[in-house]
């Protein structure tokens, strides 16, 4: 696989990660469905997996970058499966809204599994590692857009987590942004400092 094709496929993969993270924000902000602690960790899994793809865009494809993607997706898949197993018992309820009959943590598991498979397929072609060219030599609109959007969403997730959890542990079933709650948020922030 030529280096340009590898960069294109990594950019498309990063756009897929960007899409998942953006949809999670839409669910959080538009539908007021605040993420639970496991949901936040799943977002971190998507961010870790996307970080491997971003490394491929910036420094050229390397097996170690793909390993970061696979490890991030594997941790995210394990977290998603844990949440699926929590709510699989009849009568235990579910967390969040269902989309097309499945909850976000089920969709996350499917996305993580597809990321692992897709990354493994990309690893099958050794020709992409022959002459990795750094990104600085050839800036394209699609990889640049994917990379910048990924950075914005990653920082947004960190800020969102701080707003939801404050400086302490995240609530099991968040109903409001703790940092915006004057009494509790400022108290937790003062205790952390």
XYZ file of C-alpha atoms in Angstrom, residues 38-171:
134
model
C -18.010 4.058 32.211
C -19.204 6.202 29.297
C -16.456 8.718 30.015
C -13.898 5.905 30.041
C -15.262 4.634 26.717
C -14.756 8.111 25.274
C -11.190 7.935 26.583
C -10.835 4.609 24.745
C -11.958 6.249 21.502
C -9.513 9.082 22.144
C -6.639 6.647 22.774
C -7.478 4.698 19.613
C -7.722 7.926 17.638
C -4.360 9.008 19.034
C -2.700 6.069 17.278
C -4.307 7.081 13.985
C -3.268 10.699 14.541
C 0.321 9.560 15.121
C 0.194 7.795 11.749
C -0.946 11.002 10.092
C 1.741 13.159 11.655
C 4.766 10.833 11.651
C 3.844 8.319 8.968
C 2.544 4.785 9.463
C 4.355 2.647 12.017
C 3.390 -0.632 13.668
C 3.709 0.979 17.110
C 1.098 3.592 16.161
C -1.277 0.868 15.057
C -0.578 -0.894 18.373
C -1.744 2.234 20.240
C -4.952 2.157 18.199
C -5.553 -1.541 18.897
C -4.794 -1.196 22.623
C -7.089 1.837 22.982
C -9.869 0.036 21.118
C -9.369 -3.151 23.150
C -9.639 -1.272 26.461
C -12.686 0.592 25.163
C -14.279 -2.681 24.017
C -13.693 -4.221 27.447
C -15.313 -1.206 29.136
C -18.256 -1.322 26.725
C -18.707 -5.047 27.319
C -18.661 -4.479 31.076
C -21.455 -1.939 30.736
C -23.424 -4.259 28.448
C -23.102 -7.045 31.025
C -24.253 -4.731 33.831
C -27.540 -4.037 32.047
C -28.067 -7.417 30.383
C -29.903 -8.830 33.396
C -33.673 -8.534 32.875
C -35.174 -5.804 35.016
C -31.845 -4.053 35.608
C -32.775 -1.185 33.304
C -30.350 0.600 31.026
C -28.322 3.772 30.931
C -29.152 6.451 28.404
C -31.374 6.475 25.384
C -31.573 3.696 22.803
C -30.635 4.511 19.213
C -31.973 2.111 16.565
C -32.805 -0.345 19.339
C -29.359 -0.412 20.985
C -27.807 1.766 23.665
C -24.668 3.832 23.096
C -22.446 1.397 24.992
C -23.537 -1.411 22.637
C -22.799 0.771 19.620
C -19.451 1.641 21.206
C -18.573 -2.055 21.511
C -19.389 -2.589 17.832
C -17.288 0.446 16.855
C -14.337 -0.730 18.964
C -14.520 -4.206 17.426
C -14.567 -2.700 13.922
C -11.564 -0.512 14.817
C -9.565 -3.526 15.955
C -10.427 -5.456 12.789
C -9.757 -2.461 10.514
C -6.411 -1.734 12.151
C -5.377 -5.381 11.887
C -6.235 -5.301 8.175
C -4.113 -2.163 7.726
C -1.228 -3.952 9.446
C -1.303 -6.738 6.840
C 0.476 -4.601 4.240
C 4.143 -4.091 5.124
C 4.836 -1.847 2.122
C 3.392 1.171 3.964
C 6.276 0.981 6.453
C 9.025 1.016 3.796
C 9.341 4.785 3.448
C 7.251 6.595 6.042
C 7.090 10.246 5.120
C 6.360 12.782 7.857
C 3.212 14.791 7.442
C 5.070 18.081 7.215
C 6.120 17.263 3.650
C 2.589 16.831 2.328
C -0.296 18.536 4.075
C -3.667 17.494 2.685
C -7.025 18.957 3.601
C -8.644 15.683 4.729
C -5.878 14.550 7.142
C -5.486 18.079 8.487
C -9.237 18.418 9.079
C -9.400 15.002 10.769
C -6.419 15.830 12.971
C -7.605 19.295 14.062
C -11.126 18.053 14.750
C -9.680 15.182 16.786
C -7.641 17.609 18.908
C -10.689 19.799 19.530
C -12.826 16.809 20.527
C -10.122 15.356 22.784
C -9.740 18.657 24.648
C -13.540 18.958 24.735
C -13.791 15.553 26.411
C -11.277 16.546 29.079
C -13.183 19.768 29.787
C -16.523 17.965 29.752
C -15.241 15.435 32.274
C -14.026 18.243 34.537
C -17.415 19.950 34.321
C -19.284 16.718 35.093
C -17.009 15.312 37.789
C -15.355 18.386 39.232
C -12.088 17.552 40.949
C -13.383 14.403 42.627
C -14.912 11.106 41.648
C -17.579 11.133 38.967
C -21.128 10.580 40.181
